[in-house]
mmCIF file of C-alpha atoms and ligand atoms in Angstrom:
data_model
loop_
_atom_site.group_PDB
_atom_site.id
_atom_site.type_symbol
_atom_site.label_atom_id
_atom_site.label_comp_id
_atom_site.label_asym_id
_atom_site.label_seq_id
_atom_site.Cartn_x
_atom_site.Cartn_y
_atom_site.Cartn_z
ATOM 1 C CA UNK A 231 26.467 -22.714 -2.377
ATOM 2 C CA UNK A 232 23.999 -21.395 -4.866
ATOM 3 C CA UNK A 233 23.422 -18.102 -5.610
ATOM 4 C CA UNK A 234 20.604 -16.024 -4.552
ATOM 5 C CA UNK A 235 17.578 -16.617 -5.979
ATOM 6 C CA UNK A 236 17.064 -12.303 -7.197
ATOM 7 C CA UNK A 237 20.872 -12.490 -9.095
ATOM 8 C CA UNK A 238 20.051 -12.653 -13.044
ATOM 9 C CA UNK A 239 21.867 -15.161 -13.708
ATOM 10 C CA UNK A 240 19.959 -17.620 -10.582
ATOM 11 C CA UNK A 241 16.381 -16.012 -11.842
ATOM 12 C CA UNK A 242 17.128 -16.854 -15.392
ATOM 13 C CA UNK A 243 18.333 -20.278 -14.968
ATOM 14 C CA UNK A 244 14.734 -20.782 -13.052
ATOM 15 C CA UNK A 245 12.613 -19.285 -15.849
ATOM 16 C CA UNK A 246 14.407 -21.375 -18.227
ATOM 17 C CA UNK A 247 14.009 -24.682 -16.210
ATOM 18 C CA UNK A 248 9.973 -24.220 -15.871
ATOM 19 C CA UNK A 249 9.582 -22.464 -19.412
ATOM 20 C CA UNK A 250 8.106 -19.385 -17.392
ATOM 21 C CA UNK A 251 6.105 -17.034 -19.438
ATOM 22 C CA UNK A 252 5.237 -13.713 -17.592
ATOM 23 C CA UNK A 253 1.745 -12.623 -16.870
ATOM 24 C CA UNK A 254 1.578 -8.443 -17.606
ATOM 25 C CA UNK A 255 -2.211 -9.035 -16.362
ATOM 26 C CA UNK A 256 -0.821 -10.086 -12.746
ATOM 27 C CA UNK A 257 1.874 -7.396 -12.706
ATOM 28 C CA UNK A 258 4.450 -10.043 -13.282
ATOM 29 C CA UNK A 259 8.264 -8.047 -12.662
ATOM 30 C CA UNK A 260 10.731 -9.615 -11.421
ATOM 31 C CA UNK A 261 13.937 -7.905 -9.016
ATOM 32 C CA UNK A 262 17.012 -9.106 -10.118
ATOM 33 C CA UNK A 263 19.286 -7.194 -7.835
ATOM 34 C CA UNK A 264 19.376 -8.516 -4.678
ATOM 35 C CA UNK A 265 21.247 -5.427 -3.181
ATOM 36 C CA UNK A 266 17.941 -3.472 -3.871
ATOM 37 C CA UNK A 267 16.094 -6.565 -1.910
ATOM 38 C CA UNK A 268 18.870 -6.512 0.767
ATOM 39 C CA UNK A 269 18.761 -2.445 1.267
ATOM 40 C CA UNK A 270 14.635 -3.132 1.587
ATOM 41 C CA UNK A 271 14.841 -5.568 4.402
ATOM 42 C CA UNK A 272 17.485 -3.487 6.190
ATOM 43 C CA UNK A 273 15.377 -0.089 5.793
ATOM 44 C CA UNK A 274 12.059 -2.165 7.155
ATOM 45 C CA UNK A 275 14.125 -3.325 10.250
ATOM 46 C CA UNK A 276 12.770 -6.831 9.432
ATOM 47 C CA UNK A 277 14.403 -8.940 12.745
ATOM 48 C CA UNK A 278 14.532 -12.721 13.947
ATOM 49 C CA UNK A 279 11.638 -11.545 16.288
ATOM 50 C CA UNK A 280 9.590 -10.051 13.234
ATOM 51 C CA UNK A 281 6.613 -11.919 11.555
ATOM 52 C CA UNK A 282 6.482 -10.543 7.300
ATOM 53 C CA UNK A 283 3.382 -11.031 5.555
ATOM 54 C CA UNK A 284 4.831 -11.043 1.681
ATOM 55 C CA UNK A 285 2.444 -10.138 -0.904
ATOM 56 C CA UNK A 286 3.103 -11.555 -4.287
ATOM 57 C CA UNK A 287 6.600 -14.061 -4.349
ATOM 58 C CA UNK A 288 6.915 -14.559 -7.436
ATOM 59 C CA UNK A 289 9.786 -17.071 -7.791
ATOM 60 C CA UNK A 290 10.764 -16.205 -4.292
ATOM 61 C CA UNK A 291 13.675 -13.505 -4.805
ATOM 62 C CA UNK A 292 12.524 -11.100 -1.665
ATOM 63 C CA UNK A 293 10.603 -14.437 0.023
ATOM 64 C CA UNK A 294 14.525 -15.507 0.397
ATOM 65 C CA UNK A 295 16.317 -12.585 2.148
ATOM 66 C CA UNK A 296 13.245 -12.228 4.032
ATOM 67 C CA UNK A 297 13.489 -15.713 5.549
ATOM 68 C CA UNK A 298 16.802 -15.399 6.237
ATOM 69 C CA UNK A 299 16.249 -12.347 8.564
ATOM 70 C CA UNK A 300 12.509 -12.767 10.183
ATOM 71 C CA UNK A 301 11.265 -15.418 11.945
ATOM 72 C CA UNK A 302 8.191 -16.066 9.911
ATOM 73 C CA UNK A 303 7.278 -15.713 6.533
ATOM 74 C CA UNK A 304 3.777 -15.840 5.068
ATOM 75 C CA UNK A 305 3.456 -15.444 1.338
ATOM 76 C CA UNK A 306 0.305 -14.638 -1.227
ATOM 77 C CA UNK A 307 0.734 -15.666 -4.305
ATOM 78 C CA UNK A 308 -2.231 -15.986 -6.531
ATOM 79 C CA UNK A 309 -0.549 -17.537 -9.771
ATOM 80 C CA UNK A 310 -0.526 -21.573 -9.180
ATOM 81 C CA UNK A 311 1.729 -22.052 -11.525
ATOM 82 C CA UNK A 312 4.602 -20.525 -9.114
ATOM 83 C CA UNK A 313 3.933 -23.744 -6.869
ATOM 84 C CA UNK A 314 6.302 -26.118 -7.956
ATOM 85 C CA UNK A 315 9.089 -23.025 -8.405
ATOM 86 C CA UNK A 316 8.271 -21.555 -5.102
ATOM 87 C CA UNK A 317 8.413 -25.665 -3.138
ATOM 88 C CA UNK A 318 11.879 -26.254 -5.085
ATOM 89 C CA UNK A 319 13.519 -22.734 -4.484
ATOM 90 C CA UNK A 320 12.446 -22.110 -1.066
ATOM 91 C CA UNK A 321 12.609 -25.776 0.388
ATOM 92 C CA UNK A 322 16.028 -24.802 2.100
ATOM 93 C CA UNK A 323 13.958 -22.278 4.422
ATOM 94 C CA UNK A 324 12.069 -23.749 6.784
ATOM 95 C CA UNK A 325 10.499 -20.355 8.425
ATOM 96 C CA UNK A 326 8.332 -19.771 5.174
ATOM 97 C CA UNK A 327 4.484 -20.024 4.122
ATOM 98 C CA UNK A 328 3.070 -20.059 0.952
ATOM 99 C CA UNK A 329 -0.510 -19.312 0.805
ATOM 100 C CA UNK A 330 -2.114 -19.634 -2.796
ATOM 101 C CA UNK A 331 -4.797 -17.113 -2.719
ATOM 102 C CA UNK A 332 -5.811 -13.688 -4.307
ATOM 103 C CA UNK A 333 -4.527 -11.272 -1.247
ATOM 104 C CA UNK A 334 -7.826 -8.910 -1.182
ATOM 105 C CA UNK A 335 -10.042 -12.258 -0.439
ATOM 106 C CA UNK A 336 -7.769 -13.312 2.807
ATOM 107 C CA UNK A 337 -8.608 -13.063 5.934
ATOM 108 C CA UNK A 338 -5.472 -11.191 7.392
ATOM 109 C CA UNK A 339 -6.947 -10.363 10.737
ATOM 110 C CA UNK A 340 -6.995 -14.649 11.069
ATOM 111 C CA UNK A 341 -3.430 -15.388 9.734
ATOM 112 C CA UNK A 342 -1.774 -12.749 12.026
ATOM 113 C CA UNK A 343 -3.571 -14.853 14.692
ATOM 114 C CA UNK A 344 -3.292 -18.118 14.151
ATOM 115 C CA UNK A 345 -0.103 -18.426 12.151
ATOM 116 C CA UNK A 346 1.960 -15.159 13.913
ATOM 117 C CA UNK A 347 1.045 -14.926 17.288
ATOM 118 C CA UNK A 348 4.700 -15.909 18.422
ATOM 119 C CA UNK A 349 6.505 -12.718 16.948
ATOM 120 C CA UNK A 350 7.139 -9.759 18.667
ATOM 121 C CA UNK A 351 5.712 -7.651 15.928
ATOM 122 C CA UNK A 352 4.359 -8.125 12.493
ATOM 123 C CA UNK A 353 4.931 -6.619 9.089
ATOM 124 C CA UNK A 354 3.846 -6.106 5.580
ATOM 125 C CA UNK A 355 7.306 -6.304 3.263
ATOM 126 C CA UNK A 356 6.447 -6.742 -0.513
ATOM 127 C CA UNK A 357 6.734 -5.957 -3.695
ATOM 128 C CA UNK A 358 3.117 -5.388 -4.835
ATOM 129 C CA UNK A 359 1.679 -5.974 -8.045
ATOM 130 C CA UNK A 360 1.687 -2.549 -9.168
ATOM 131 C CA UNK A 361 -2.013 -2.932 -11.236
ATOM 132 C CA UNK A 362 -3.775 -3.395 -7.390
ATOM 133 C CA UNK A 363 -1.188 -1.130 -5.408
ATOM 134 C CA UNK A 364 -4.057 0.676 -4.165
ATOM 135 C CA UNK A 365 -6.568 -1.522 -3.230
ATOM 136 C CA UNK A 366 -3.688 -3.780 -1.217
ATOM 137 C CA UNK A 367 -2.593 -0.583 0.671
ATOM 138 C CA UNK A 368 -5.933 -0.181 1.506
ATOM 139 C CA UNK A 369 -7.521 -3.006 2.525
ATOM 140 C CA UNK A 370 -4.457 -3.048 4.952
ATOM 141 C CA UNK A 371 -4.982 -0.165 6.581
ATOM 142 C CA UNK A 372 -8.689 -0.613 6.709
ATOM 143 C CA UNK A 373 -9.034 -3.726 8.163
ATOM 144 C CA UNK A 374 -7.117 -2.350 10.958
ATOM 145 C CA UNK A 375 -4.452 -4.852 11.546
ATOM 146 C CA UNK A 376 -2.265 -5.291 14.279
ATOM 147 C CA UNK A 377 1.290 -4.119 11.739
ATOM 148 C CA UNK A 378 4.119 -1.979 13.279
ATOM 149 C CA UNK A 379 5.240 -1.004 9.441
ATOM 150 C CA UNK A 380 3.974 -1.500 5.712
ATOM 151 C CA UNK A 381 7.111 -1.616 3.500
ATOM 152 C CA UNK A 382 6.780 -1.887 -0.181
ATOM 153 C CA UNK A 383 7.855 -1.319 -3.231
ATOM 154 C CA UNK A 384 5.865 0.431 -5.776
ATOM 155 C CA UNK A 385 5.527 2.879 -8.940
ATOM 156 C CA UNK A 386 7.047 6.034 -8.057
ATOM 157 C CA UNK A 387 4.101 8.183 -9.190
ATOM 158 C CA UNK A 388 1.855 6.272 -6.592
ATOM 159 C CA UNK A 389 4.656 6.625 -4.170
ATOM 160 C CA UNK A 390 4.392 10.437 -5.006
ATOM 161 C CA UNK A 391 0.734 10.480 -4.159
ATOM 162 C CA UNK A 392 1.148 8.856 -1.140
ATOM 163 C CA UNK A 393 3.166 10.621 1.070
ATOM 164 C CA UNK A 394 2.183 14.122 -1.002
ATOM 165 C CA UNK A 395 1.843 17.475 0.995
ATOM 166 C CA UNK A 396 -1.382 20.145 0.681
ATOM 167 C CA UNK A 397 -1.049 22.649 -2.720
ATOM 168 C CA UNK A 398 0.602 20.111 -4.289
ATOM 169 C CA UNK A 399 -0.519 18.162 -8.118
ATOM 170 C CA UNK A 400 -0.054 15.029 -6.068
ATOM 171 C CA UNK A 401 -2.148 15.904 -3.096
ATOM 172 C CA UNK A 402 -5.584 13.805 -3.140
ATOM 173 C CA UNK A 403 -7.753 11.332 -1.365
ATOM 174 C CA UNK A 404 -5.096 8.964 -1.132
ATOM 175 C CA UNK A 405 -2.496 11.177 0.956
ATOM 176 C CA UNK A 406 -5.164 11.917 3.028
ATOM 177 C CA UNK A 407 -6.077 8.271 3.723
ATOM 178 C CA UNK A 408 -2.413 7.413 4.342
ATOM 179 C CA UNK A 409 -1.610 10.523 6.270
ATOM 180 C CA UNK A 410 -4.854 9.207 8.562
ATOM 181 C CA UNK A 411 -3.600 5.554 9.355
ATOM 182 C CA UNK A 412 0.155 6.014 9.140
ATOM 183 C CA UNK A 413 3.270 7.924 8.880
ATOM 184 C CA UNK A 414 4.955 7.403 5.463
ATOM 185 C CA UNK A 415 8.443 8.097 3.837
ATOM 186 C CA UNK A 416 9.751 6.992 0.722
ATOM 187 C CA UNK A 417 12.825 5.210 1.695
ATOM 188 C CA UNK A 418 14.257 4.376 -1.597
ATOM 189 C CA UNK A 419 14.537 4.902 -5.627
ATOM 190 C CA UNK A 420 14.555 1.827 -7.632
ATOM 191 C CA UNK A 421 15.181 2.065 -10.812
ATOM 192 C CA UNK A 422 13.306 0.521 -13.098
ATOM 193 C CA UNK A 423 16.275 -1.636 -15.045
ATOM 194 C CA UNK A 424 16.932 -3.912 -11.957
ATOM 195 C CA UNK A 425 13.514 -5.768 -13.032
ATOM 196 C CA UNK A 426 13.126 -8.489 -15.687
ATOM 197 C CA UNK A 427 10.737 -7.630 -17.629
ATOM 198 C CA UNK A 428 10.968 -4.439 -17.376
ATOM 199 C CA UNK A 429 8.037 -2.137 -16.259
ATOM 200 C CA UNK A 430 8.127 1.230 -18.318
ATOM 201 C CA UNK A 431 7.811 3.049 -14.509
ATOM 202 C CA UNK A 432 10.549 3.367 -12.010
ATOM 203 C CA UNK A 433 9.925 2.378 -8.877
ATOM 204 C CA UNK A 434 9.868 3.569 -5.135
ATOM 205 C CA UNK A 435 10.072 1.995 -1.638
ATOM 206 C CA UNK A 436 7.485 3.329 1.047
ATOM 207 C CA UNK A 437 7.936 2.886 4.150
ATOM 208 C CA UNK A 438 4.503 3.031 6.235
ATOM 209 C CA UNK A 439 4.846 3.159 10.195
ATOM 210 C CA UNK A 440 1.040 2.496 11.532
ATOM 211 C CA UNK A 441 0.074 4.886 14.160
ATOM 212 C CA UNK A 442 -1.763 3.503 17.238
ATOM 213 C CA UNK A 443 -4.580 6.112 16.776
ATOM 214 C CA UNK A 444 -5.584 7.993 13.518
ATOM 215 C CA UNK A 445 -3.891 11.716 12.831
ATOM 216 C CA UNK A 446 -7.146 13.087 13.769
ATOM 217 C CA UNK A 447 -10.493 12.205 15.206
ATOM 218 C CA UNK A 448 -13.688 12.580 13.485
ATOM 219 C CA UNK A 449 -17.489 12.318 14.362
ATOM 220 C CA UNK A 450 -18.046 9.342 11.764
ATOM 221 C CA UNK A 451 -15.047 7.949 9.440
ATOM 222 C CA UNK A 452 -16.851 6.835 6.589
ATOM 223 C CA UNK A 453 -18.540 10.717 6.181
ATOM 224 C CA UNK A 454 -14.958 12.043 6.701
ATOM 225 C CA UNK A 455 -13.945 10.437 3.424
ATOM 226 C CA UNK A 456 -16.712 11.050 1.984
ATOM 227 C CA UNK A 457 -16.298 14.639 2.211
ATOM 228 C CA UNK A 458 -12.680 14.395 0.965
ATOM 229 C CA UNK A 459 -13.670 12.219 -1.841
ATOM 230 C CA UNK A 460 -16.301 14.664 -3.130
ATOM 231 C CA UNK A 461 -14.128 17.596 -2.425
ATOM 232 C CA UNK A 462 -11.113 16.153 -5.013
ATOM 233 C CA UNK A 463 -13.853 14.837 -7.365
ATOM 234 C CA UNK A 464 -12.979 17.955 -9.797
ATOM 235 C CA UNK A 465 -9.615 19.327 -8.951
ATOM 236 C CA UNK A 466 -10.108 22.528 -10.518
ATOM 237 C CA UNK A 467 -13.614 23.059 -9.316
ATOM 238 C CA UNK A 468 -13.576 25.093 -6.202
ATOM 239 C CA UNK A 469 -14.369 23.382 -2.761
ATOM 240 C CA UNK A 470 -18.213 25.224 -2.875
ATOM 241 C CA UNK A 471 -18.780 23.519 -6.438
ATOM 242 C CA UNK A 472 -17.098 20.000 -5.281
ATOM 243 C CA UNK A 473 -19.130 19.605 -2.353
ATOM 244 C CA UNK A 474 -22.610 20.842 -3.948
ATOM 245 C CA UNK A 475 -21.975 18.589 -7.131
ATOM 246 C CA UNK A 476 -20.416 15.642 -5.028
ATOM 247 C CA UNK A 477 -22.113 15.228 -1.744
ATOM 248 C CA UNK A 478 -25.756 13.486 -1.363
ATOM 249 C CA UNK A 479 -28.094 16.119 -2.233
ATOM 250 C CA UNK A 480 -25.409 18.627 -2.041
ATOM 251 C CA UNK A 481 -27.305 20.955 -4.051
ATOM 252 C CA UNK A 482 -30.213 21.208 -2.363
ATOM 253 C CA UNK A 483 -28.632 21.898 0.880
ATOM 254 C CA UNK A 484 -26.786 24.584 -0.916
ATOM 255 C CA UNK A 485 -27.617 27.102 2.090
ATOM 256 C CA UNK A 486 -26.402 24.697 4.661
ATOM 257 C CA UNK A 487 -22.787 23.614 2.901
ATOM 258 C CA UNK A 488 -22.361 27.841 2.668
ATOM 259 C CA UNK A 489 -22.776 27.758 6.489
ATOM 260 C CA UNK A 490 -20.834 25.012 7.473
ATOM 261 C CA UNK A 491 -17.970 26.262 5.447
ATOM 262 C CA UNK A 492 -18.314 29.804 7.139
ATOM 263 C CA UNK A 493 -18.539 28.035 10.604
ATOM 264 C CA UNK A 494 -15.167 25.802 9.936
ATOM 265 C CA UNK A 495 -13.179 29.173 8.584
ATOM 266 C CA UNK A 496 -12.456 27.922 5.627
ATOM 267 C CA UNK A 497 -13.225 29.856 2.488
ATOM 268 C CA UNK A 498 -15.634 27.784 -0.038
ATOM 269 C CA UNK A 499 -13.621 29.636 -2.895
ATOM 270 C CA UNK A 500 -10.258 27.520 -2.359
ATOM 271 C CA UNK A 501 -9.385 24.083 -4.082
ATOM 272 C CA UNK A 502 -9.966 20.566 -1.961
ATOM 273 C CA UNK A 503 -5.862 20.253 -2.745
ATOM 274 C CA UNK A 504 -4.933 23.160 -0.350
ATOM 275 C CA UNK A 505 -7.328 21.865 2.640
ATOM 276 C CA UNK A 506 -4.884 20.265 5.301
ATOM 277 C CA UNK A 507 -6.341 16.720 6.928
ATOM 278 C CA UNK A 508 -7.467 18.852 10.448
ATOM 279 C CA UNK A 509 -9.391 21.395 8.309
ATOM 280 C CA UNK A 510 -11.423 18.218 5.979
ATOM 281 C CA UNK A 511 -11.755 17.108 9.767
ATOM 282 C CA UNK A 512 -13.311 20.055 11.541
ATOM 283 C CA UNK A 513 -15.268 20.638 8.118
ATOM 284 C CA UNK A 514 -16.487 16.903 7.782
ATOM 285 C CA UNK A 515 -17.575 17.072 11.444
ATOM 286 C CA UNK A 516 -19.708 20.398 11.198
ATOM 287 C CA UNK A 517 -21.331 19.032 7.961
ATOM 288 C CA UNK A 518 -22.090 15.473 9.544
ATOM 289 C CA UNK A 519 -24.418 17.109 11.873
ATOM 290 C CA UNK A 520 -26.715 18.131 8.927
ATOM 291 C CA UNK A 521 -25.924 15.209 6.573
ATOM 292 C CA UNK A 522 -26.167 12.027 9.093
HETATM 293 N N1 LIG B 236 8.347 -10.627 -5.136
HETATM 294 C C1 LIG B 236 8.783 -10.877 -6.493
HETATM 295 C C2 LIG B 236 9.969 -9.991 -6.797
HETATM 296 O O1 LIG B 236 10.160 -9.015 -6.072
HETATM 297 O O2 LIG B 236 10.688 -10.267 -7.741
HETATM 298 C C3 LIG B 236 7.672 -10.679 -7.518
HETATM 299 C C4 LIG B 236 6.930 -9.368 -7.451
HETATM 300 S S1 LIG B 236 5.834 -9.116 -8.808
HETATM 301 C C5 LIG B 236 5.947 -7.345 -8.935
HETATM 302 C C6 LIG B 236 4.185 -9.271 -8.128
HETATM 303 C C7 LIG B 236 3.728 -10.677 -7.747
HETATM 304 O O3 LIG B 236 2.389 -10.586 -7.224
HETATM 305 C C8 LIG B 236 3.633 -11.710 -8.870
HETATM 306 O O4 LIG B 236 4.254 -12.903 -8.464
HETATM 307 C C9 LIG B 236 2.135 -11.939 -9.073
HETATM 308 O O5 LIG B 236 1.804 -13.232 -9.550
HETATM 309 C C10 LIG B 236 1.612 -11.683 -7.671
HETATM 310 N N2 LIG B 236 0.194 -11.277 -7.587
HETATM 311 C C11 LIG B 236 -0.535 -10.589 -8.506
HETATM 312 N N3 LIG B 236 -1.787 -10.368 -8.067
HETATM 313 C C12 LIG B 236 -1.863 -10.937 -6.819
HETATM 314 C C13 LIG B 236 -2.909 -11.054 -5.854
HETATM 315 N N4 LIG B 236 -4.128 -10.534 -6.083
HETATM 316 N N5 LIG B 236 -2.647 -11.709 -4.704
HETATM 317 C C14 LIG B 236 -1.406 -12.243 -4.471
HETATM 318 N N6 LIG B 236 -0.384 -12.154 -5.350
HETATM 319 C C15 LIG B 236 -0.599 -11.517 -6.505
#
């Protein structure tokens, strides 16, 4: 039998066949420990009822353990030249899907229906490209799709930022935005040796679980963030300054921001970073009235 695909020795042997040269620009690492891939799947709860959407292959080291638990697989890759690797590797799996296409220009909401509607539940298992970690996480929980869990491995500073707590240096826009669609833990460490090459970050594994209705309800989303945007614009500017500096024509509704602030409770003196996500609600939904 041959080894699995993530063991150095099996990953090496692949390189070397197709003369592989990494891209940095497409946030090319490679796992090579497929005890780290193995402790991933079995912290996701992938099952033989589960649907995985992978994002980014590579040469197919998680694609592998993932097809051997799930009962789908559908994998983004956007490098072409992973084709013929991927068809050769993976051809002894026949519960796998390669889909050769940028990820943040595919139509998710139409894949989950038309190529997943036979599992019980669907997830998002990867190991992002760490230069678009962001933007993936995102446009996943954005668009609002039908996922029980997002679980993915990524640099432990974002990792940080995501699941962060108020009055803390990690605490910003993005732990609100996570906090909002899902629960999240970081599930793992990985360190940053078990890659080839290897990134000068360690890594972490999140584990999002998707909640069926946001933390908190607000008057109009889009407002809501963009009160929590402008509020961490200038982390040591107080919440006053943020919000006349930040908002559309903040500063000429200088008056009105000093009242809504008054009206919520909350003191226009503090930092966005200590505001917990109910307080940027019941603030973004006093100001909306004014602002809309
Ligand atoms: N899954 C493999 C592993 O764990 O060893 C490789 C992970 S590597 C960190 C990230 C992968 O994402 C690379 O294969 C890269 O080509 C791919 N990638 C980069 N940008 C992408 C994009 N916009 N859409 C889909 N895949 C992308």
């Amino acid at each position: 039998m041959e080894k699995e695909i993530a063991t150095l020795s099996r990953t090496k042997q692949i390189l070397e066949k197709y003369s592989f040269s990494f891209k940095k620009s497409l946030g090319q690492n490679f796992i090579v420990e497929p005890n780290i891939l193995h402790r991933m799947i079995e912290r996701a709860g992938v099952t033989e009822e589960t649907g995985v959407i992978e994002i980014g292959p590579g040469i197919g080291a998680l694609t592998e353990q993932l097809a051997k638990n799930a009962k789908k697989v559908i994998a983004f890759e956007v490098d072409g030249r992973l084709l013929p690797i991927l068809e050769e590797n993976l051809a002894p799996y026949s519960n796998i899907e390669i889909i050769y296409q940028d990820v943040l220009k595919a139509n998710l909401h139409e894949i989950i229906e038309k190529k997943l509607n036979n599992c019980r539940e669907v997830m998002v298992v990867a190991n992002l490209p760490y230069y678009i970690t962001t933007p993936i996480i995102m446009k996943l929980l954005e668009n609002r799709l039908p996922l029980k869990a997002i679980v993915v491995m990524l640099q432990k500073e974002v990792a940080e930022r995501m699941t962060a707590k108020p009055s803390t240096k990690d605490y910003g826009s993005l732990s609100i935005a996570v906090q909002y669609y899902t629960e999240a833990k970081t599930v793992m460490s990985v360190p940053k040796t078990v890659f080839i090459p290897q990134p000068n970050v360690d890594s972490s594994v999140i584990r999002l679980d998707l909640r069926p209705e946001p933390l908190i309800h607000v008057k109009n989303e889009a407002f809501f963030f963009q009160v929590v945007k402008a509020s961490f614009a200038q982390r040591r500017k107080t919440l006053l300054n943020n919000l006349l500096n930040n908002l559309p024509n903040g500063k000429a509704n200088k008056n009105i921001i000093e009242e809504c602030l008054t009206s919520a409770g909350i003191d226009g003196k503090r930092r966005g970073e200590s505001l917990t996500i109910e307080e940027f609600a019941l603030l973004s939904d006093r100001l909306y009235e004014i602002f809309k």
